[in-house]
Every structure is written in C-alpha cells, then in structure tokens.
mmCIF file of C-alpha atoms in Angstrom:
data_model
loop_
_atom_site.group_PDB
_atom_site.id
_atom_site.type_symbol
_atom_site.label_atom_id
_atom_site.label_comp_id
_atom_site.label_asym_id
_atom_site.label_seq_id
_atom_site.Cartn_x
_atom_site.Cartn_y
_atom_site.Cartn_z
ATOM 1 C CA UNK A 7 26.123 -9.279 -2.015
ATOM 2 C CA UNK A 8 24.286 -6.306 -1.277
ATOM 3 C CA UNK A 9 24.093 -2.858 -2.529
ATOM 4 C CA UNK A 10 25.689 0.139 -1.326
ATOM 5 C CA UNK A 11 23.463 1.898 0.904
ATOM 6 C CA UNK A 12 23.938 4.604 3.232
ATOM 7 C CA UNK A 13 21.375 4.704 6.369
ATOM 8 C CA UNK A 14 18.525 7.206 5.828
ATOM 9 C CA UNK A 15 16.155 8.159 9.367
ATOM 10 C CA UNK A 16 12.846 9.677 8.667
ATOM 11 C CA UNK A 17 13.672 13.087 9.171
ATOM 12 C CA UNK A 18 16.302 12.599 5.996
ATOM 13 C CA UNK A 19 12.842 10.915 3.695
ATOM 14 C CA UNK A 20 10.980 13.881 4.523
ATOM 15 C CA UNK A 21 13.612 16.758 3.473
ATOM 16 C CA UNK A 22 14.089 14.831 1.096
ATOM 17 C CA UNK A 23 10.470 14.591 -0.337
ATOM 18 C CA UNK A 24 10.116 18.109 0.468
ATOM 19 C CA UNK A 25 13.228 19.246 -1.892
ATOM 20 C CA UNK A 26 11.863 17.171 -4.417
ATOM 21 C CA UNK A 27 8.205 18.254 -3.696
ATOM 22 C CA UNK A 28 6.657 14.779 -3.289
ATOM 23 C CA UNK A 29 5.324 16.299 -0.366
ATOM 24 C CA UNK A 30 3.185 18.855 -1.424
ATOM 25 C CA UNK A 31 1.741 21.714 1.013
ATOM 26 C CA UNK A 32 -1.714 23.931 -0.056
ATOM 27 C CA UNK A 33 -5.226 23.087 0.560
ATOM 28 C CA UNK A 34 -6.182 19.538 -0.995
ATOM 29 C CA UNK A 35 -9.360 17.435 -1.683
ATOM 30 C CA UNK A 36 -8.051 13.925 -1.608
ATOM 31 C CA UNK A 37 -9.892 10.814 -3.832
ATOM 32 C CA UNK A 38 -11.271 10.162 -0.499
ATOM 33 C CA UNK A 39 -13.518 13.102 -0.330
ATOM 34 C CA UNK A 40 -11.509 14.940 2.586
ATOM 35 C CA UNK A 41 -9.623 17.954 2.538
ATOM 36 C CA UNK A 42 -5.728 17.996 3.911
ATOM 37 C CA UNK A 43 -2.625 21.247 4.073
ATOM 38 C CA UNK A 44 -0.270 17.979 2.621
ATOM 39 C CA UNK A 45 -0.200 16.049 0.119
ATOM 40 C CA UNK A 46 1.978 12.981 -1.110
ATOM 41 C CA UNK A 47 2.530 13.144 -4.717
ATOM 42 C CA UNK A 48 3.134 9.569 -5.747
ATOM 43 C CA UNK A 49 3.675 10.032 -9.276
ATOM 44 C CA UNK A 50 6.592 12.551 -8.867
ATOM 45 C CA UNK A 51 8.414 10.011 -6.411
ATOM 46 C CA UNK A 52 7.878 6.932 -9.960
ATOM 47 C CA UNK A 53 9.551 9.900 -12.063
ATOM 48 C CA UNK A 54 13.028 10.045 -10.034
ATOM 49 C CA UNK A 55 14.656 6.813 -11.992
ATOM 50 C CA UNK A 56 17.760 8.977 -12.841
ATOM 51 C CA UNK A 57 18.336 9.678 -9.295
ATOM 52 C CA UNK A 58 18.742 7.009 -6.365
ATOM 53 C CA UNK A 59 16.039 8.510 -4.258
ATOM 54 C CA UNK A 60 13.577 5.256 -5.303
ATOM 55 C CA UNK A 61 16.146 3.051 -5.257
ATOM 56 C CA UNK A 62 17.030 4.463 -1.560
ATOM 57 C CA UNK A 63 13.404 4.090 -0.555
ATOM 58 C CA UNK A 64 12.879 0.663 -1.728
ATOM 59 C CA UNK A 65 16.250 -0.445 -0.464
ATOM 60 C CA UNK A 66 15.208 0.495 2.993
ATOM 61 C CA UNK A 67 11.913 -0.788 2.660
ATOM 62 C CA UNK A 68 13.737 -4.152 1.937
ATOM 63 C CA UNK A 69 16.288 -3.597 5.032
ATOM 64 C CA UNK A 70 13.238 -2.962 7.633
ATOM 65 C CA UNK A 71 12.486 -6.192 6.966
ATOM 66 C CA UNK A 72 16.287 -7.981 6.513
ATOM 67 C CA UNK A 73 16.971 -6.155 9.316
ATOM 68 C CA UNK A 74 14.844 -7.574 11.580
ATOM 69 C CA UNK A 75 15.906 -11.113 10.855
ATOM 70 C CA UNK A 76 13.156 -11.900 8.304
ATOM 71 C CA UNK A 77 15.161 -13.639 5.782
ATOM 72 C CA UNK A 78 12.137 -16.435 4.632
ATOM 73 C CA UNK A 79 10.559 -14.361 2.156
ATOM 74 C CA UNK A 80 9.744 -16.126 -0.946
ATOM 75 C CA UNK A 81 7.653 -13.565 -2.629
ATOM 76 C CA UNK A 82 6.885 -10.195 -2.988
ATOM 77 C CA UNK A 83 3.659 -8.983 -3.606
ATOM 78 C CA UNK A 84 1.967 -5.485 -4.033
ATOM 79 C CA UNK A 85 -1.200 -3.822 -5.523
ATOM 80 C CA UNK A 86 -0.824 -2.488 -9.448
ATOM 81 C CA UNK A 87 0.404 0.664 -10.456
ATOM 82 C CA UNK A 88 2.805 2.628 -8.243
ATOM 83 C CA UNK A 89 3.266 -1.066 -5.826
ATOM 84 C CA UNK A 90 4.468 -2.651 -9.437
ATOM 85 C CA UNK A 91 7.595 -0.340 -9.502
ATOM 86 C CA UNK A 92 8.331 -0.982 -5.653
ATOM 87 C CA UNK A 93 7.687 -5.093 -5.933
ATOM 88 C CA UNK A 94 10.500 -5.365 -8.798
ATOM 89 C CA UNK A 95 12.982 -2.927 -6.810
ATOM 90 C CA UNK A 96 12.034 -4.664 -2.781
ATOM 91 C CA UNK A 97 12.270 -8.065 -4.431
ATOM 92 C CA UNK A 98 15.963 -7.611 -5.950
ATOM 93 C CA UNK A 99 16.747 -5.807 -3.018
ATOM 94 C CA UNK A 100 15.992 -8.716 -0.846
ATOM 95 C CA UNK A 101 17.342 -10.900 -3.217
ATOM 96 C CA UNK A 102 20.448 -9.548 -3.040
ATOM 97 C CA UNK A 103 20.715 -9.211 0.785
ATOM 98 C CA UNK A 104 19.791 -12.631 1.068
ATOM 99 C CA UNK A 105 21.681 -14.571 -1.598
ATOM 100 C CA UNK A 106 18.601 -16.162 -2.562
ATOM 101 C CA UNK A 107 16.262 -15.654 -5.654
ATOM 102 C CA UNK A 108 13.016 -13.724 -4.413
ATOM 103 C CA UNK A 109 10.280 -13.619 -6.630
ATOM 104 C CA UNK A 110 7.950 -10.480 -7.051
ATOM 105 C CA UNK A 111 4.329 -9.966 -8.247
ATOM 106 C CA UNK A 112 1.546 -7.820 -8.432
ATOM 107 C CA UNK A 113 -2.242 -7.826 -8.258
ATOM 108 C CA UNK A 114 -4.777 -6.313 -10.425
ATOM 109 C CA UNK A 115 -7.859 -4.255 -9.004
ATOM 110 C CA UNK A 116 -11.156 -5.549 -9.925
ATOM 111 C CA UNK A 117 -14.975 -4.390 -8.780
ATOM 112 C CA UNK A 118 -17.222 -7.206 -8.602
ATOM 113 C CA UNK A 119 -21.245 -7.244 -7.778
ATOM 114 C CA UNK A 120 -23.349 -9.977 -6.181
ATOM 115 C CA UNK A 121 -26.143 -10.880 -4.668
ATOM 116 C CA UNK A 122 -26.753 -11.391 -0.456
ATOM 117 C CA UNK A 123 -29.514 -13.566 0.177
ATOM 118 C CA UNK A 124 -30.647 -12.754 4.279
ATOM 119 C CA UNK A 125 -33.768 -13.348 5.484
ATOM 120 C CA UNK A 126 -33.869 -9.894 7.472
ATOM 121 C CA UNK A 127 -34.853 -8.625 4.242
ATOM 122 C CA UNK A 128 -37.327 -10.393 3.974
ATOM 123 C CA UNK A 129 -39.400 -13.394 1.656
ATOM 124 C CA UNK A 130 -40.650 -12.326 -1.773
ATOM 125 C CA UNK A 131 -42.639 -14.748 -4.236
ATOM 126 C CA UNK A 132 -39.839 -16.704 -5.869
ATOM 127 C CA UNK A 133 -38.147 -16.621 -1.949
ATOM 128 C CA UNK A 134 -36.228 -14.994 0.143
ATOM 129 C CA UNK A 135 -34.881 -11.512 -0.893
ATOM 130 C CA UNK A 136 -31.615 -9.891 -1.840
ATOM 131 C CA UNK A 137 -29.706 -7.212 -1.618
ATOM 132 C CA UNK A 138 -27.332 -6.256 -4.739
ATOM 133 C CA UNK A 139 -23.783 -5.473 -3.664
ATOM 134 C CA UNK A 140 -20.613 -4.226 -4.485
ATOM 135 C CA UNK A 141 -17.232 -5.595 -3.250
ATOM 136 C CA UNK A 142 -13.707 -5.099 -4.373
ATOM 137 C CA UNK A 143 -11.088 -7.229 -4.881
ATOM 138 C CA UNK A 144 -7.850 -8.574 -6.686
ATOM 139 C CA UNK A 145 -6.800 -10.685 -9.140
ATOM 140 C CA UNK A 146 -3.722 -12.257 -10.070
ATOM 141 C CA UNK A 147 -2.250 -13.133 -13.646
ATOM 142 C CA UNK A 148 -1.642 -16.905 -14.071
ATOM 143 C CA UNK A 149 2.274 -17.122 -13.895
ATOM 144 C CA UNK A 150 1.755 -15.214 -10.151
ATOM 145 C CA UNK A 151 -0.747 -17.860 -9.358
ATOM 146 C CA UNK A 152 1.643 -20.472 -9.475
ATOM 147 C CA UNK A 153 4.219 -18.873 -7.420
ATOM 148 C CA UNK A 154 1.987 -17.864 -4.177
ATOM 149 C CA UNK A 155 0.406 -21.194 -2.657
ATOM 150 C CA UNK A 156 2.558 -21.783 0.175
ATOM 151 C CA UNK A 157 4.799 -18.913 -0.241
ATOM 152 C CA UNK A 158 5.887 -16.548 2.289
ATOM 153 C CA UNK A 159 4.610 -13.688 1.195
ATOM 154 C CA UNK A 160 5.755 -9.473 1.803
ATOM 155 C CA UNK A 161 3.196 -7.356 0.789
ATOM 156 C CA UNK A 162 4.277 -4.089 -0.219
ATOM 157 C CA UNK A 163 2.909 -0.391 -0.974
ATOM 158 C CA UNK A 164 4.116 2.712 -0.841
ATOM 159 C CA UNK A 165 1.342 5.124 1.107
ATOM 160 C CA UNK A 166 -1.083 2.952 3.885
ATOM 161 C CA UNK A 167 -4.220 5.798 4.659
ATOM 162 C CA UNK A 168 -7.109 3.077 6.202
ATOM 163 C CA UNK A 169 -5.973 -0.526 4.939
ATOM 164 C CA UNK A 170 -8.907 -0.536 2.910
ATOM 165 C CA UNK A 171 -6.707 -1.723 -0.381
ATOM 166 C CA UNK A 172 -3.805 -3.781 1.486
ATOM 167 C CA UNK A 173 -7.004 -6.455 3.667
ATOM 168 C CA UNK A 174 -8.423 -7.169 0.863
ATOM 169 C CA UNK A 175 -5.213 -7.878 -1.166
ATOM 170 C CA UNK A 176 -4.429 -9.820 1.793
ATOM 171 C CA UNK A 177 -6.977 -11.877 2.617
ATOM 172 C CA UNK A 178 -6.883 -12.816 -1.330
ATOM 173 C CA UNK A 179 -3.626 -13.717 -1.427
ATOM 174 C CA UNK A 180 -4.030 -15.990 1.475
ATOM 175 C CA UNK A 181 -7.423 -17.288 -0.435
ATOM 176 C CA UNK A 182 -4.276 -18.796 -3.129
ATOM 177 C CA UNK A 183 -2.474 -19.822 -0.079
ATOM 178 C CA UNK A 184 0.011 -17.737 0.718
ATOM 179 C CA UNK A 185 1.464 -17.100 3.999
ATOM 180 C CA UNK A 186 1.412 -13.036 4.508
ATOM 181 C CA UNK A 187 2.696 -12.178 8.071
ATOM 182 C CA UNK A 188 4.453 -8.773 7.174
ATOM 183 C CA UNK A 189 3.647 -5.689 5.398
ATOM 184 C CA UNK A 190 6.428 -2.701 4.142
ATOM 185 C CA UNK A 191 4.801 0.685 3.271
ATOM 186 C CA UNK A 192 6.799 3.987 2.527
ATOM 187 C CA UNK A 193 4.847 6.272 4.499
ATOM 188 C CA UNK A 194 2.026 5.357 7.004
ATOM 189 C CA UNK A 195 -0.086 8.475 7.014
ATOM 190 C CA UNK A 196 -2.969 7.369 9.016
ATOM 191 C CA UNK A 197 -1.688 5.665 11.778
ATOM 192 C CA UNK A 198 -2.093 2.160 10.873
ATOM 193 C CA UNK A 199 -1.475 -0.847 12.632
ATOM 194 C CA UNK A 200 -0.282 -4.106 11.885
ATOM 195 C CA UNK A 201 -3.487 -5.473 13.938
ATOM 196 C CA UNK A 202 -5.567 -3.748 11.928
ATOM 197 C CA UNK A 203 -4.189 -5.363 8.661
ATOM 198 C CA UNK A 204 -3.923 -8.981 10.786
ATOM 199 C CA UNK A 205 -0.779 -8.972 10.348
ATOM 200 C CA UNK A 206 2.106 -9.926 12.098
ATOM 201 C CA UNK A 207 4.495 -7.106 11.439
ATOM 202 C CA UNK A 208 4.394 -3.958 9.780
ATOM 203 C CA UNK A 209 7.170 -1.757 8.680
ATOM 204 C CA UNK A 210 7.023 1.446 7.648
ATOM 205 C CA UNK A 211 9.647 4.311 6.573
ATOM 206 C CA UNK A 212 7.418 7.240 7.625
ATOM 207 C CA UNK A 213 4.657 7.549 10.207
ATOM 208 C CA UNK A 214 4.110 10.499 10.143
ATOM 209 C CA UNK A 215 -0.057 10.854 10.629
ATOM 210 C CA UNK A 216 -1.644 13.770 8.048
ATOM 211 C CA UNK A 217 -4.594 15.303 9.605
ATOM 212 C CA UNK A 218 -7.672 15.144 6.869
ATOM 213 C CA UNK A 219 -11.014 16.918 7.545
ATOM 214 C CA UNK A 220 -14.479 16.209 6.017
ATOM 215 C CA UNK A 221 -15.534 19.123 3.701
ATOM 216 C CA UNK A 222 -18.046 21.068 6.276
ATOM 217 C CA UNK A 223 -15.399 20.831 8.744
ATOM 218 C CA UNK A 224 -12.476 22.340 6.647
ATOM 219 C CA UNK A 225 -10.629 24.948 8.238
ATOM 220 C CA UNK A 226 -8.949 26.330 4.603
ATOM 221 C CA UNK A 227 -12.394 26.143 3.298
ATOM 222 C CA UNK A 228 -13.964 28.150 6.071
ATOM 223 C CA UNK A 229 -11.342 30.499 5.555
ATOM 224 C CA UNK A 230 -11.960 30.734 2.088
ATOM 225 C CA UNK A 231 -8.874 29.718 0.842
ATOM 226 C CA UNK A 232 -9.366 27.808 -3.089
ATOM 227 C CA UNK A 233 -8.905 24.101 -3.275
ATOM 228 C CA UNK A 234 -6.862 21.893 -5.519
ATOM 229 C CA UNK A 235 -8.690 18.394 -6.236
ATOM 230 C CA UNK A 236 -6.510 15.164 -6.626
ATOM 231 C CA UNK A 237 -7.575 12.993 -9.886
#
C-alpha cells in the first residue's frame, strides 16, 4: 500500500523552498570556491521533520523512479550525511509502493593517498619514480557489504553540482558488485547528465541550472556588494 501523496511539479518544490527559505538569495561563496545570487540550504530542508515537506520530496524522489516502471530495486544507496536521511525515507517509500522489502544504506567518505609509479617521471636510483597522490573514495560498514553484491542498486542524493561525489560512490559500489543503472537527486543544479554519471537513468525533481562564477569574474563582487561564505 502506498502513502498518500498529492502530485507536486517543480514550480510547487521551488515556492515551496522559497517560503521555507531553503533557497536562499544574496551573494554566496560556495565550498567550491565560486560565488552564486542562490543558494540551497540543505540543512534547513533535514530540519522540516514536523512538516511533510521531506517526506513529500523523498516520496517523489521514490515515484520518479516507480513511475517509470522501475520496480527491481533491491537497495538503496546514498553518500553520508544529508543522503542518510533521504536513503531511509526513498527506501520505505519504495517499499511501500512496491510491496516488497527494499533495503537502504549509506557510504562513508574517506581520503586516501598513494603512490603512481610512471615512467614519464622518470628513473631514480632505487627505480622508477613516483608521484604521491590523493584520491577520494567510499567505504561501506560491514552489514551494507553484505547486502550490495548483486543488488540492484538506486543511488540517491539530494543536490548533483559536477558528479564529482555520486562517480566515485558509483564506481565503488559496483567495485562490491552492485548493479547501479539509476540515480534520484532533489535538485540538479548544474545540468548533469545521466551519461556523465554512466548511468542509465537519472531522475531529478529540480533542474533548475544556478549560474556560479569564479571569484575575479564575480559580478556582486565587482559591484562591491559583501559576501556570505558557506562552511
């Protein structure tokens, strides 16, 4: 049986968002370095658990994909912090419009270094030289472990900027063995697609693109207008 929903377009998320000021306008610098007029305030959107407006999001987030006829998901799977509250909610969601039980999971971030060994760099006494780098990836708690090898996989977040969290989460979880065709996101600000993430399908609630700038190029900064920066 599934829950009572009523069917929300984009234009509804974003008055919404802006009532509730998850959207955020001003002059920004993002964790990314650029500058932007919006903002999406995550953390504001996790605070509204005595409202439905997360359990609306995540409900549609789950219907996208129901809706399209994608009813062999066996997992869901998203990066920690704000993806943990949307994996529990999508996965019950699912669950429910499916009749079956649908697990859900998260990963933990983790920054590893190494060492590249390339000749183009050249030979050195002991052999040939390398270059010390660092890569990021994710890990997975034991219990989620045993769940993912051959499971179809969703892979959830809530804002998709570049991809540059969601490939590597993917290509890990496919590294256990999962099978990750299709990705849900809230809000796909930078234009994303599901070729980009090698991915099959890609759903998304929002797509509406926010234009960033790089510092020197800032128009609110040229104008002198005082910046807020995002921790």
């Amino acid at each position: 049986m599934q829950d009572a929903h009523m069917i929300w377009n984009e234009k509804q998320f974003l008055k919404a968002f802006e009532q509730k000021k998850i959207v955020r306008t001003g002059h920004f610098a993002l964790k990314s370095g650029e500058h932007a007029l919006e903002y999406i305030d995550k953390d504001t959107l996790y605070m509204h658990a005595y409202d439905t407006l997360l359990s609306d999001v995540s409900w549609h987030m789950a219907h996208a994909v129901y809706a399209a006829g994608m009813h062999d998901i066996d997992v869901v799977v998203a990066p920690e912090k704000g993806g943990i509250v949307l994996q529990y909610l999508i996965s019950r969601h699912l669950s429910l419009m499916t009749g079956k039980n649908i697990y859900g999971a998260y990963a933990e971030w983790k920054t590893d270094r190494g060492r590249i060994y390339d000749p183009m760099w050249g030979w050195g006494k002991k052999g040939m030289k390398a270059v010390l780098v660092q890569y990021d990836s994710f890990t997975f708690r034991d219990a989620y472990k045993k769940i993912i090898p051959s499971a179809r996989v969703l892979v959830v977040d809530d804002v998709l900027t570049t991809g540059t969290t969601l490939k590597p989460l993917i290509a890990d979880i496919r590294l256990l063995g999962g099978i990750v065709e299709r990705v849900s996101v809230l809000w796909n600000r930078g234009g994303v697609a599901a070729a980009d993430l090698g991915v099959t399908n890609l759903f998304s609630l929002i797509h509406k693109k926010l234009t960033t700038w790089k510092p020197h190029a800032c128009p609110m900064c040229k104008g002198g207008i005082s910046v807020t920066k995002l921790k």
